[in-house]
mmCIF file of C-alpha atoms in Angstrom:
data_model
loop_
_atom_site.group_PDB
_atom_site.id
_atom_site.type_symbol
_atom_site.label_atom_id
_atom_site.label_comp_id
_atom_site.label_asym_id
_atom_site.label_seq_id
_atom_site.Cartn_x
_atom_site.Cartn_y
_atom_site.Cartn_z
ATOM 1 C CA MET V 101 -53.873 -6.933 -167.171
ATOM 2 C CA TYR V 102 -52.114 -8.671 -164.291
ATOM 3 C CA ASP V 103 -48.402 -8.435 -163.694
ATOM 4 C CA VAL V 104 -48.327 -12.088 -162.624
ATOM 5 C CA VAL V 105 -50.825 -14.941 -162.570
ATOM 6 C CA VAL V 106 -49.842 -17.621 -160.047
ATOM 7 C CA VAL V 107 -51.286 -21.039 -160.924
ATOM 8 C CA GLY V 108 -51.693 -23.148 -157.782
ATOM 9 C CA GLY V 109 -52.559 -22.074 -154.246
ATOM 10 C CA GLY V 110 -50.419 -24.391 -152.135
ATOM 11 C CA PRO V 111 -47.570 -23.128 -149.924
ATOM 12 C CA SER V 112 -45.395 -22.288 -152.935
ATOM 13 C CA GLY V 113 -48.003 -20.431 -154.963
ATOM 14 C CA ALA V 114 -49.471 -18.613 -151.972
ATOM 15 C CA THR V 115 -45.999 -17.461 -150.886
ATOM 16 C CA ALA V 116 -45.158 -16.195 -154.372
ATOM 17 C CA ALA V 117 -48.491 -14.371 -154.622
ATOM 18 C CA GLU V 118 -48.088 -12.746 -151.214
ATOM 19 C CA ASP V 119 -44.515 -11.579 -151.874
ATOM 20 C CA LEU V 120 -45.431 -10.058 -155.223
ATOM 21 C CA ALA V 121 -48.586 -8.398 -153.912
ATOM 22 C CA ARG V 122 -46.679 -6.868 -151.008
ATOM 23 C CA SER V 123 -44.215 -5.386 -153.495
ATOM 24 C CA GLY V 124 -47.069 -3.609 -155.284
ATOM 25 C CA LYS V 125 -47.612 -5.981 -158.218
ATOM 26 C CA ARG V 126 -51.072 -6.837 -159.499
ATOM 27 C CA VAL V 127 -51.389 -10.566 -158.851
ATOM 28 C CA ALA V 128 -54.018 -13.234 -159.485
ATOM 29 C CA LEU V 129 -53.834 -16.445 -157.449
ATOM 30 C CA LEU V 130 -55.631 -19.197 -159.374
ATOM 31 C CA ASP V 131 -56.464 -22.278 -157.314
ATOM 32 C CA LYS V 132 -58.961 -25.053 -157.973
ATOM 33 C CA ALA V 133 -59.647 -25.407 -154.222
ATOM 34 C CA GLY V 134 -61.057 -28.377 -152.357
ATOM 35 C CA ARG V 135 -57.879 -30.483 -152.485
ATOM 36 C CA ILE V 136 -55.721 -31.337 -149.466
ATOM 37 C CA LYS V 137 -52.276 -32.677 -150.277
ATOM 38 C CA PRO V 138 -51.104 -35.811 -148.413
ATOM 39 C CA CYS V 139 -48.323 -34.617 -146.154
ATOM 40 C CA GLY V 140 -46.729 -35.513 -142.850
ATOM 41 C CA GLY V 141 -47.057 -31.842 -141.977
ATOM 42 C CA ALA V 142 -43.618 -31.272 -140.451
ATOM 43 C CA ILE V 143 -42.054 -27.808 -140.624
ATOM 44 C CA PRO V 144 -38.680 -26.664 -139.210
ATOM 45 C CA PRO V 145 -38.079 -23.636 -136.971
ATOM 46 C CA ARG V 146 -36.382 -21.832 -139.863
ATOM 47 C CA LEU V 147 -39.621 -21.910 -141.883
ATOM 48 C CA ILE V 148 -41.542 -20.533 -138.927
ATOM 49 C CA ALA V 149 -39.051 -17.671 -138.620
ATOM 50 C CA ASP V 150 -38.476 -16.932 -142.322
ATOM 51 C CA PHE V 151 -42.175 -16.893 -143.226
ATOM 52 C CA ALA V 152 -43.632 -15.461 -139.993
ATOM 53 C CA ILE V 153 -45.850 -18.445 -139.150
ATOM 54 C CA PRO V 154 -47.864 -17.783 -135.983
ATOM 55 C CA ASP V 155 -48.031 -20.312 -133.153
ATOM 56 C CA SER V 156 -51.749 -20.701 -133.835
ATOM 57 C CA GLN V 157 -50.895 -22.705 -136.984
ATOM 58 C CA LEU V 158 -48.911 -25.314 -135.036
ATOM 59 C CA VAL V 159 -50.972 -28.301 -133.915
ATOM 60 C CA ALA V 160 -47.998 -29.955 -132.149
ATOM 61 C CA ARG V 161 -44.336 -29.440 -131.268
ATOM 62 C CA ILE V 162 -42.391 -32.665 -131.613
ATOM 63 C CA GLY V 163 -39.378 -33.321 -129.387
ATOM 64 C CA THR V 164 -38.325 -36.814 -130.525
ATOM 65 C CA ALA V 165 -37.970 -38.696 -133.809
ATOM 66 C CA ARG V 166 -38.052 -42.502 -133.762
ATOM 67 C CA MET V 167 -36.377 -44.432 -136.586
ATOM 68 C CA ILE V 168 -37.702 -47.992 -136.935
ATOM 69 C CA SER V 169 -35.717 -50.621 -138.851
ATOM 70 C CA PRO V 170 -36.983 -53.568 -140.950
ATOM 71 C CA THR V 171 -36.433 -55.854 -137.934
ATOM 72 C CA HIS V 172 -38.519 -53.441 -135.817
ATOM 73 C CA ARG V 173 -35.598 -52.151 -133.791
ATOM 74 C CA ALA V 174 -36.065 -48.513 -132.860
ATOM 75 C CA VAL V 175 -33.702 -45.595 -132.367
ATOM 76 C CA ASP V 176 -35.081 -42.535 -130.595
ATOM 77 C CA ILE V 177 -33.411 -39.260 -131.548
ATOM 78 C CA PRO V 178 -34.026 -36.318 -129.213
ATOM 79 C CA ILE V 179 -34.317 -32.980 -130.968
ATOM 80 C CA GLU V 180 -31.900 -30.880 -128.957
ATOM 81 C CA ASN V 181 -32.280 -27.085 -128.802
ATOM 82 C CA GLY V 182 -35.338 -27.072 -131.012
ATOM 83 C CA PHE V 183 -38.430 -28.902 -132.179
ATOM 84 C CA VAL V 184 -40.310 -30.059 -135.247
ATOM 85 C CA GLY V 185 -43.465 -28.035 -135.772
ATOM 86 C CA MET V 186 -46.530 -29.902 -137.022
ATOM 87 C CA ILE V 187 -49.267 -28.319 -139.127
ATOM 88 C CA ASP V 188 -52.465 -29.541 -140.764
ATOM 89 C CA ARG V 189 -52.337 -28.800 -144.480
ATOM 90 C CA GLU V 190 -56.111 -28.326 -144.640
ATOM 91 C CA HIS V 191 -55.817 -25.214 -142.464
ATOM 92 C CA PHE V 192 -52.209 -24.175 -143.127
ATOM 93 C CA ASP V 193 -52.615 -23.816 -146.912
ATOM 94 C CA GLU V 194 -55.786 -21.785 -146.509
ATOM 95 C CA PHE V 195 -54.065 -19.552 -143.957
ATOM 96 C CA LEU V 196 -51.364 -18.794 -146.548
ATOM 97 C CA ARG V 197 -53.938 -18.086 -149.271
ATOM 98 C CA VAL V 198 -55.885 -15.750 -147.008
ATOM 99 C CA ARG V 199 -52.670 -13.950 -146.079
ATOM 100 C CA ALA V 200 -51.817 -13.510 -149.762
ATOM 101 C CA ALA V 201 -55.268 -12.031 -150.390
ATOM 102 C CA LYS V 202 -54.865 -9.629 -147.471
ATOM 103 C CA ALA V 203 -51.583 -8.511 -149.043
ATOM 104 C CA GLY V 204 -53.454 -7.630 -152.231
ATOM 105 C CA ALA V 205 -53.504 -10.802 -154.383
ATOM 106 C CA GLU V 206 -56.821 -11.527 -156.098
ATOM 107 C CA ARG V 207 -58.040 -15.052 -155.369
ATOM 108 C CA ILE V 208 -59.686 -16.849 -158.275
ATOM 109 C CA THR V 209 -61.206 -20.324 -157.958
ATOM 110 C CA GLY V 210 -60.964 -22.453 -161.060
ATOM 111 C CA THR V 211 -58.991 -25.052 -162.989
ATOM 112 C CA PHE V 212 -56.055 -24.092 -165.191
ATOM 113 C CA GLN V 213 -56.487 -25.050 -168.849
ATOM 114 C CA GLU V 214 -53.732 -23.487 -170.948
ATOM 115 C CA ILE V 215 -51.667 -20.409 -171.734
ATOM 116 C CA LEU V 216 -52.526 -18.557 -174.939
ATOM 117 C CA ARG V 217 -50.373 -15.963 -176.639
ATOM 118 C CA GLY V 218 -51.330 -13.319 -179.170
ATOM 119 C CA ASP V 219 -50.857 -9.636 -178.612
ATOM 120 C CA THR V 220 -50.712 -10.523 -174.918
ATOM 121 C CA THR V 221 -50.204 -13.629 -172.770
ATOM 122 C CA ALA V 222 -53.373 -14.997 -171.173
ATOM 123 C CA VAL V 223 -54.094 -17.835 -168.743
ATOM 124 C CA LEU V 224 -57.287 -19.711 -169.588
ATOM 125 C CA TYR V 225 -59.157 -21.415 -166.766
ATOM 126 C CA ARG V 226 -62.517 -23.026 -166.090
ATOM 127 C CA ASP V 227 -64.377 -21.048 -163.462
ATOM 128 C CA ARG V 228 -65.503 -23.311 -160.637
ATOM 129 C CA ALA V 229 -68.805 -21.564 -159.959
ATOM 130 C CA SER V 230 -70.058 -21.107 -163.528
ATOM 131 C CA GLY V 231 -68.145 -23.782 -165.436
ATOM 132 C CA GLU V 232 -67.287 -21.144 -168.051
ATOM 133 C CA THR V 233 -63.850 -20.748 -169.621
ATOM 134 C CA ARG V 234 -62.368 -17.398 -168.700
ATOM 135 C CA SER V 235 -59.149 -15.524 -169.413
ATOM 136 C CA LEU V 236 -56.583 -13.772 -167.242
ATOM 137 C CA PRO V 237 -54.339 -11.493 -169.321
ATOM 138 C CA THR V 238 -50.913 -11.230 -167.739
ATOM 139 C CA ARG V 239 -47.289 -10.336 -168.287
ATOM 140 C CA LEU V 240 -45.875 -13.369 -166.453
ATOM 141 C CA VAL V 241 -47.012 -16.753 -165.123
ATOM 142 C CA ILE V 242 -45.745 -18.689 -162.106
ATOM 143 C CA GLY V 243 -46.556 -22.387 -162.326
ATOM 144 C CA ALA V 244 -46.989 -23.747 -158.801
ATOM 145 C CA ASP V 245 -49.504 -26.459 -159.651
ATOM 146 C CA GLY V 246 -47.849 -29.551 -158.226
ATOM 147 C CA ALA V 247 -45.711 -32.508 -159.223
ATOM 148 C CA ARG V 248 -47.728 -33.263 -162.351
ATOM 149 C CA SER V 249 -47.805 -29.600 -163.265
ATOM 150 C CA ASN V 250 -49.785 -28.810 -166.388
ATOM 151 C CA VAL V 251 -47.924 -25.515 -166.640
ATOM 152 C CA ALA V 252 -44.548 -27.305 -166.567
ATOM 153 C CA ARG V 253 -45.735 -29.973 -169.000
ATOM 154 C CA GLY V 254 -46.862 -27.432 -171.568
ATOM 155 C CA GLU V 255 -44.267 -24.707 -171.136
ATOM 156 C CA VAL V 256 -40.895 -25.826 -169.776
ATOM 157 C CA PRO V 257 -38.514 -28.303 -171.453
ATOM 158 C CA GLY V 258 -38.318 -31.478 -169.354
ATOM 159 C CA GLY V 259 -41.381 -30.490 -167.324
ATOM 160 C CA ASP V 260 -43.147 -33.717 -168.265
ATOM 161 C CA LYS V 261 -40.334 -36.034 -167.113
ATOM 162 C CA ILE V 262 -39.985 -35.258 -163.427
ATOM 163 C CA PRO V 263 -39.332 -38.369 -161.245
ATOM 164 C CA TYR V 264 -41.621 -38.858 -158.264
ATOM 165 C CA VAL V 265 -42.912 -41.229 -155.629
ATOM 166 C CA ILE V 266 -46.589 -41.692 -154.867
ATOM 167 C CA ALA V 267 -47.465 -40.690 -151.313
ATOM 168 C CA TYR V 268 -50.593 -41.868 -149.532
ATOM 169 C CA HIS V 269 -51.746 -41.200 -146.001
ATOM 170 C CA GLU V 270 -54.739 -41.455 -143.734
ATOM 171 C CA ILE V 271 -55.617 -38.779 -141.218
ATOM 172 C CA ILE V 272 -56.897 -40.526 -138.092
ATOM 173 C CA LYS V 273 -58.212 -39.478 -134.719
ATOM 174 C CA SER V 274 -55.370 -39.550 -132.210
ATOM 175 C CA PRO V 275 -55.705 -42.161 -129.454
ATOM 176 C CA GLY V 276 -53.549 -40.189 -127.040
ATOM 177 C CA LYS V 277 -50.366 -41.704 -125.660
ATOM 178 C CA THR V 278 -50.229 -45.503 -125.814
ATOM 179 C CA ALA V 279 -47.546 -48.161 -125.638
ATOM 180 C CA THR V 280 -46.872 -47.741 -129.378
ATOM 181 C CA TYR V 281 -47.928 -44.139 -130.098
ATOM 182 C CA ASP V 282 -46.638 -40.914 -128.588
ATOM 183 C CA PRO V 283 -48.259 -37.562 -129.570
ATOM 184 C CA MET V 284 -44.875 -35.882 -128.988
ATOM 185 C CA ARG V 285 -42.898 -38.220 -131.275
ATOM 186 C CA CYS V 286 -42.608 -38.678 -135.040
ATOM 187 C CA ASP V 287 -42.085 -42.285 -136.162
ATOM 188 C CA VAL V 288 -40.278 -43.001 -139.436
ATOM 189 C CA VAL V 289 -40.521 -46.655 -140.532
ATOM 190 C CA TYR V 290 -37.845 -48.071 -142.851
ATOM 191 C CA ASP V 291 -39.388 -51.420 -143.730
ATOM 192 C CA GLY V 292 -39.670 -52.995 -147.163
ATOM 193 C CA THR V 293 -43.035 -54.520 -146.291
ATOM 194 C CA ILE V 294 -44.382 -50.980 -145.839
ATOM 195 C CA SER V 295 -42.394 -49.293 -148.634
ATOM 196 C CA PRO V 296 -39.825 -51.132 -150.788
ATOM 197 C CA ASP V 297 -37.943 -47.959 -151.735
ATOM 198 C CA PHE V 298 -38.937 -45.140 -149.372
ATOM 199 C CA TYR V 299 -40.498 -45.165 -145.892
ATOM 200 C CA GLY V 300 -43.666 -45.061 -143.830
ATOM 201 C CA TRP V 301 -44.533 -42.494 -141.183
ATOM 202 C CA VAL V 302 -46.683 -41.826 -138.142
ATOM 203 C CA PHE V 303 -46.752 -38.085 -137.487
ATOM 204 C CA PRO V 304 -48.888 -36.582 -134.677
ATOM 205 C CA HIS V 305 -51.127 -33.633 -135.527
ATOM 206 C CA GLY V 306 -52.460 -32.759 -132.101
ATOM 207 C CA GLU V 307 -55.920 -34.332 -131.918
ATOM 208 C CA GLN V 308 -55.202 -36.133 -135.170
ATOM 209 C CA ALA V 309 -52.315 -38.055 -136.739
ATOM 210 C CA SER V 310 -51.011 -38.679 -140.259
ATOM 211 C CA VAL V 311 -50.188 -42.321 -141.039
ATOM 212 C CA GLY V 312 -48.836 -43.036 -144.505
ATOM 213 C CA MET V 313 -46.095 -44.132 -146.854
ATOM 214 C CA GLY V 314 -44.524 -43.374 -150.215
ATOM 215 C CA THR V 315 -43.141 -45.454 -153.055
ATOM 216 C CA GLY V 316 -41.980 -45.163 -156.636
ATOM 217 C CA VAL V 317 -42.488 -48.887 -157.315
ATOM 218 C CA ASP V 318 -45.410 -49.784 -159.555
ATOM 219 C CA GLY V 319 -47.914 -52.279 -158.214
ATOM 220 C CA VAL V 320 -47.556 -51.516 -154.509
ATOM 221 C CA ASP V 321 -50.954 -51.456 -152.775
ATOM 222 C CA LEU V 322 -50.736 -48.137 -150.910
ATOM 223 C CA LYS V 323 -53.855 -48.702 -148.812
ATOM 224 C CA LYS V 324 -52.802 -52.214 -147.845
ATOM 225 C CA ALA V 325 -49.328 -51.002 -146.835
ATOM 226 C CA THR V 326 -50.826 -48.180 -144.770
ATOM 227 C CA ALA V 327 -53.215 -50.625 -143.093
ATOM 228 C CA ALA V 328 -50.200 -52.770 -142.145
ATOM 229 C CA LEU V 329 -48.452 -49.705 -140.744
ATOM 230 C CA ARG V 330 -51.509 -48.818 -138.675
ATOM 231 C CA ARG V 331 -51.639 -52.355 -137.253
ATOM 232 C CA ALA V 332 -47.940 -52.291 -136.388
ATOM 233 C CA SER V 333 -48.389 -48.906 -134.680
ATOM 234 C CA GLY V 334 -51.456 -49.930 -132.693
ATOM 235 C CA LEU V 335 -53.652 -47.503 -134.635
ATOM 236 C CA GLU V 336 -55.836 -49.963 -136.526
ATOM 237 C CA GLU V 337 -59.007 -49.176 -134.582
ATOM 238 C CA CYS V 338 -58.650 -45.380 -134.666
ATOM 239 C CA GLU V 339 -61.305 -43.426 -136.550
ATOM 240 C CA THR V 340 -60.244 -42.487 -140.090
ATOM 241 C CA ILE V 341 -61.027 -38.854 -140.863
ATOM 242 C CA ARG V 342 -59.832 -38.642 -144.469
ATOM 243 C CA ARG V 343 -57.619 -40.372 -147.044
ATOM 244 C CA GLU V 344 -55.354 -38.594 -149.559
ATOM 245 C CA GLY V 345 -52.797 -39.488 -152.202
ATOM 246 C CA ALA V 346 -50.562 -37.547 -154.600
ATOM 247 C CA PRO V 347 -47.212 -37.676 -156.431
ATOM 248 C CA ILE V 348 -44.198 -36.233 -154.618
ATOM 249 C CA PRO V 349 -41.230 -35.188 -156.845
ATOM 250 C CA LEU V 350 -37.729 -36.116 -155.737
ATOM 251 C CA LYS V 351 -35.438 -34.257 -158.122
ATOM 252 C CA PRO V 352 -35.351 -30.569 -159.091
ATOM 253 C CA LEU V 353 -35.839 -29.947 -162.795
ATOM 254 C CA ASP V 354 -32.794 -28.837 -164.756
ATOM 255 C CA ARG V 355 -34.751 -25.828 -165.986
ATOM 256 C CA TRP V 356 -37.488 -23.841 -164.254
ATOM 257 C CA ASP V 357 -38.454 -21.269 -166.900
ATOM 258 C CA ASN V 358 -39.423 -21.170 -170.568
ATOM 259 C CA GLY V 359 -37.141 -18.247 -171.423
ATOM 260 C CA ARG V 360 -40.111 -16.029 -172.102
ATOM 261 C CA ASP V 361 -42.870 -15.530 -169.550
ATOM 262 C CA VAL V 362 -43.216 -18.622 -167.321
ATOM 263 C CA VAL V 363 -41.279 -19.749 -164.230
ATOM 264 C CA LEU V 364 -41.990 -22.776 -162.019
ATOM 265 C CA ALA V 365 -42.083 -23.070 -158.237
ATOM 266 C CA GLY V 366 -42.475 -25.744 -155.564
ATOM 267 C CA ASP V 367 -43.415 -29.294 -156.564
ATOM 268 C CA ALA V 368 -43.789 -28.146 -160.178
ATOM 269 C CA ALA V 369 -40.045 -27.422 -160.152
ATOM 270 C CA GLY V 370 -39.293 -30.662 -158.279
ATOM 271 C CA VAL V 371 -38.055 -29.092 -155.048
ATOM 272 C CA VAL V 372 -38.812 -31.832 -152.522
ATOM 273 C CA ALA V 373 -35.826 -33.085 -150.545
ATOM 274 C CA PRO V 374 -34.597 -36.577 -151.481
ATOM 275 C CA SER V 375 -34.378 -39.177 -148.687
ATOM 276 C CA SER V 376 -36.664 -37.255 -146.326
ATOM 277 C CA GLY V 377 -39.391 -36.195 -148.760
ATOM 278 C CA GLU V 378 -39.609 -32.858 -146.950
ATOM 279 C CA GLY V 379 -41.391 -30.359 -149.137
ATOM 280 C CA ILE V 380 -43.190 -27.530 -147.313
ATOM 281 C CA TYR V 381 -40.111 -25.458 -146.492
ATOM 282 C CA TYR V 382 -38.572 -25.934 -149.929
ATOM 283 C CA ALA V 383 -41.899 -25.175 -151.627
ATOM 284 C CA MET V 384 -42.168 -21.859 -149.820
ATOM 285 C CA VAL V 385 -38.560 -20.976 -150.625
ATOM 286 C CA GLY V 386 -39.306 -21.931 -154.227
ATOM 287 C CA GLY V 387 -42.284 -19.579 -154.236
ATOM 288 C CA ARG V 388 -40.173 -16.779 -152.813
ATOM 289 C CA VAL V 389 -37.362 -17.115 -155.368
ATOM 290 C CA ALA V 390 -39.922 -17.384 -158.192
ATOM 291 C CA ALA V 391 -41.469 -14.125 -156.978
ATOM 292 C CA THR V 392 -38.004 -12.553 -156.851
ATOM 293 C CA ALA V 393 -37.260 -13.669 -160.409
ATOM 294 C CA ALA V 394 -40.650 -12.430 -161.648
ATOM 295 C CA ALA V 395 -40.163 -9.038 -159.994
ATOM 296 C CA ALA V 396 -36.701 -8.737 -161.551
ATOM 297 C CA THR V 397 -38.081 -9.567 -164.987
ATOM 298 C CA LEU V 398 -40.910 -7.060 -164.646
ATOM 299 C CA ALA V 399 -38.406 -4.380 -163.662
ATOM 300 C CA SER V 400 -35.776 -5.120 -166.308
ATOM 301 C CA GLY V 401 -37.881 -6.415 -169.180
ATOM 302 C CA ARG V 402 -35.348 -9.253 -169.569
ATOM 303 C CA ALA V 403 -36.864 -12.740 -169.732
ATOM 304 C CA SER V 404 -33.436 -14.121 -168.842
ATOM 305 C CA ASP V 405 -33.973 -12.836 -165.294
ATOM 306 C CA LEU V 406 -36.495 -15.656 -164.788
ATOM 307 C CA LYS V 407 -33.461 -17.936 -164.410
ATOM 308 C CA LEU V 408 -32.792 -16.237 -161.085
ATOM 309 C CA ALA V 409 -35.349 -18.507 -159.408
ATOM 310 C CA ARG V 410 -33.352 -21.685 -159.915
ATOM 311 C CA LYS V 411 -29.997 -19.948 -159.409
ATOM 312 C CA LEU V 412 -31.010 -18.495 -156.050
ATOM 313 C CA PHE V 413 -32.524 -21.745 -154.822
ATOM 314 C CA MET V 414 -29.598 -23.927 -155.850
ATOM 315 C CA LYS V 415 -27.023 -21.524 -154.452
ATOM 316 C CA GLU V 416 -28.312 -22.236 -150.959
ATOM 317 C CA HIS V 417 -29.740 -25.756 -151.175
ATOM 318 C CA LYS V 418 -27.921 -27.676 -153.914
ATOM 319 C CA THR V 419 -25.390 -29.295 -151.559
ATOM 320 C CA VAL V 420 -28.056 -30.471 -149.109
ATOM 321 C CA PHE V 421 -30.080 -31.980 -151.954
ATOM 322 C CA ARG V 422 -26.993 -33.740 -153.315
ATOM 323 C CA VAL V 423 -26.123 -35.227 -149.913
ATOM 324 C CA LEU V 424 -29.703 -36.407 -149.346
ATOM 325 C CA ARG V 425 -29.859 -37.911 -152.840
ATOM 326 C CA THR V 426 -26.650 -39.833 -152.164
ATOM 327 C CA MET V 427 -28.057 -41.054 -148.852
ATOM 328 C CA GLN V 428 -31.251 -42.302 -150.486
ATOM 329 C CA ASP V 429 -29.377 -44.059 -153.272
ATOM 330 C CA ALA V 430 -27.026 -45.707 -150.766
ATOM 331 C CA TYR V 431 -29.462 -46.872 -148.100
ATOM 332 C CA TYR V 432 -32.958 -47.291 -149.552
ATOM 333 C CA LYS V 433 -32.092 -50.127 -151.955
ATOM 334 C CA SER V 434 -32.822 -53.048 -149.609
ATOM 335 C CA ASP V 435 -33.899 -53.912 -146.085
ATOM 336 C CA GLU V 436 -30.323 -54.913 -145.288
ATOM 337 C CA ARG V 437 -29.185 -51.395 -146.197
ATOM 338 C CA ARG V 438 -32.098 -49.831 -144.324
ATOM 339 C CA GLU V 439 -31.166 -51.844 -141.246
ATOM 340 C CA ARG V 440 -27.685 -50.357 -141.413
ATOM 341 C CA PHE V 441 -29.042 -46.871 -141.947
ATOM 342 C CA VAL V 442 -31.168 -47.008 -138.796
ATOM 343 C CA SER V 443 -28.174 -48.406 -136.930
ATOM 344 C CA LEU V 444 -26.079 -45.456 -138.105
ATOM 345 C CA CYS V 445 -28.798 -43.105 -136.776
ATOM 346 C CA HIS V 446 -27.931 -44.321 -133.269
ATOM 347 C CA ASP V 447 -24.629 -42.432 -133.497
ATOM 348 C CA ILE V 448 -24.682 -39.216 -131.482
ATOM 349 C CA ASP V 449 -22.746 -37.272 -134.150
ATOM 350 C CA VAL V 450 -25.297 -38.285 -136.777
ATOM 351 C CA GLN V 451 -28.181 -37.286 -134.517
ATOM 352 C CA ARG V 452 -26.845 -33.850 -133.673
ATOM 353 C CA LEU V 453 -25.723 -32.878 -137.145
ATOM 354 C CA THR V 454 -28.886 -34.242 -138.780
ATOM 355 C CA PHE V 455 -31.264 -32.164 -136.704
ATOM 356 C CA GLU V 456 -29.088 -29.072 -136.694
ATOM 357 C CA ALA V 457 -29.141 -29.286 -140.482
ATOM 358 C CA TYR V 458 -32.905 -29.909 -140.464
ATOM 359 C CA MET V 459 -33.727 -26.983 -138.202
ATOM 360 C CA ASN V 460 -31.365 -24.522 -139.906
ATOM 361 C CA LYS V 461 -31.611 -25.885 -143.474
ATOM 362 C CA LYS V 462 -27.870 -25.940 -144.090
ATOM 363 C CA LEU V 463 -25.037 -28.368 -143.534
ATOM 364 C CA VAL V 464 -23.284 -27.744 -140.239
ATOM 365 C CA ARG V 465 -19.611 -26.961 -140.786
ATOM 366 C CA ALA V 466 -18.572 -26.138 -137.231
ATOM 367 C CA ARG V 467 -17.660 -29.713 -136.294
ATOM 368 C CA PRO V 468 -15.111 -31.057 -138.773
ATOM 369 C CA MET V 469 -14.151 -34.026 -136.588
ATOM 370 C CA ALA V 470 -17.787 -35.056 -136.302
ATOM 371 C CA HIS V 471 -18.070 -35.010 -140.108
ATOM 372 C CA LEU V 472 -14.942 -37.136 -140.347
ATOM 373 C CA ARG V 473 -16.244 -39.689 -137.834
ATOM 374 C CA ILE V 474 -19.590 -39.885 -139.641
ATOM 375 C CA GLY V 475 -17.827 -40.421 -142.975
ATOM 376 C CA VAL V 476 -15.774 -43.296 -141.580
ATOM 377 C CA LYS V 477 -18.790 -44.951 -139.942
ATOM 378 C CA ASN V 478 -20.849 -44.496 -143.097
ATOM 379 C CA LEU V 479 -18.222 -46.261 -145.216
ATOM 380 C CA ALA V 480 -17.902 -49.023 -142.636
ATOM 381 C CA HIS V 481 -21.643 -49.733 -142.818
ATOM 382 C CA LEU V 482 -21.848 -49.537 -146.613
ATOM 383 C CA MET V 483 -18.870 -51.922 -146.962
ATOM 384 C CA ARG V 484 -20.353 -54.269 -144.301
ATOM 385 C CA LEU V 485 -17.213 -53.968 -142.177
ATOM 386 C CA VAL V 486 -19.368 -53.669 -139.060
ATOM 387 C CA PRO V 487 -22.652 -55.303 -138.062
ATOM 388 C CA PRO V 488 -25.761 -53.169 -137.486
ATOM 389 C CA THR V 489 -25.736 -52.228 -133.804
ATOM 390 C CA TYR V 490 -28.125 -50.529 -131.400
ATOM 391 C CA GLY V 491 -27.783 -49.064 -127.945
#
C-alpha cells in the first residue's frame, strides 16, 4: 500500500514525489518514459533557488530578450540584475526523477490506465517491460500527466475541457553567433505568419537551440510555420536533432481535486502562464502544493484538505495569471495589436518591471509611478492614440 501514487514524471510529478518521499511517505512515481516535452527550456532564478537546481543543469545563461514585431522590427531587452537560465528537458526531467528516487520514491515505468476503487483505491497501469496490467494500491493519487491528463479527464469535474495551444519545436545544432542568431539571446517572434494567436521562439540551449511556435487555431501547419521561422532566423541549414509537439494549457482549472482521493498538478491542472506560455516554474510549484495538500490529507484524514493545492497556488500566483491573461487577450488578436505590443516593450519601465516580475515571480509594487506610466501608455496603444514607435 502506497501513501501516494504520482502519475506523470515531468517537473511537476517529480517534484511532488520528491517532497512526499522526503517527508517519509511511501510514494510511487509512475512515468511512461521516453517522451520529451516541447519546451523553450527557460527557467527563472527563483526556480533555481526554490528547488535547489545545480549549475550543472544549466546549458546557458541568457542576458538579453529580443522581441520581434510582425514588421520585423526588433526590441532588445537587457535582463538587468539577473539572467534567464536555459535547460534541456531531456536531461532536466530525468535529473528530477532521479532526485525523487534518491529521496525514497519508487520509480515505475508504465502507462496509466485507470483508477479502480473497492476496499482500497488502486492505480492500474500497463508495465512497459512486460506489457502486463498491474496494480498500485494507494491512499491518494496525484495526477501530473500533462495537458490532456487522463487522470483529470476521468476523475475531476471539468478536467476534460481545459483550453490549450499546440506547441511544436525543433531542436537544432547551434551555429554559434551569427548576424541573426546570438547564443546569449532569446528571440520571441510576434508575427501572424508564424503564429496567428501566440508567438514563435528561438531559444539557445548551449550547443543546441529550440526553434518553435504555438497556436490554438485549427489548420495551422506547425512544421511549415517553424520552417519559416528557421529561414527568417538564418537557421534553415542547421542540423535538426529532434522534433516534438504537445498541447500546452493556458488556463488553470476551476477545480483540482475530486473531493475524495485525487488531486491534480502541473499541466494537468492547467498551470501554464498565459501570454508567455511559461510552464516549468509553475509546474514545479504545482507539484509542491499538491504534495502539501496530499500530506495534509494523509495526516488529517479529511479529503477536503486536497483543496489546499489550488488555494495555495492561487494565493500567490492568481494576480500574475490574471494580468498575463488580460495582456494576451488585448494584444494577441491581430498583427496590428502585436506591433503595438512590441512597441510598448521598448519602454524602460515595461522592461524593468517585466523582468523583475519574471525573475521573482510576483508583481513588483515598489514603483507605483512606473505602474501608472505603464497603464497610461498601455491605454494609449490599445486606443490607437499613439503610433507604434521604436528607439
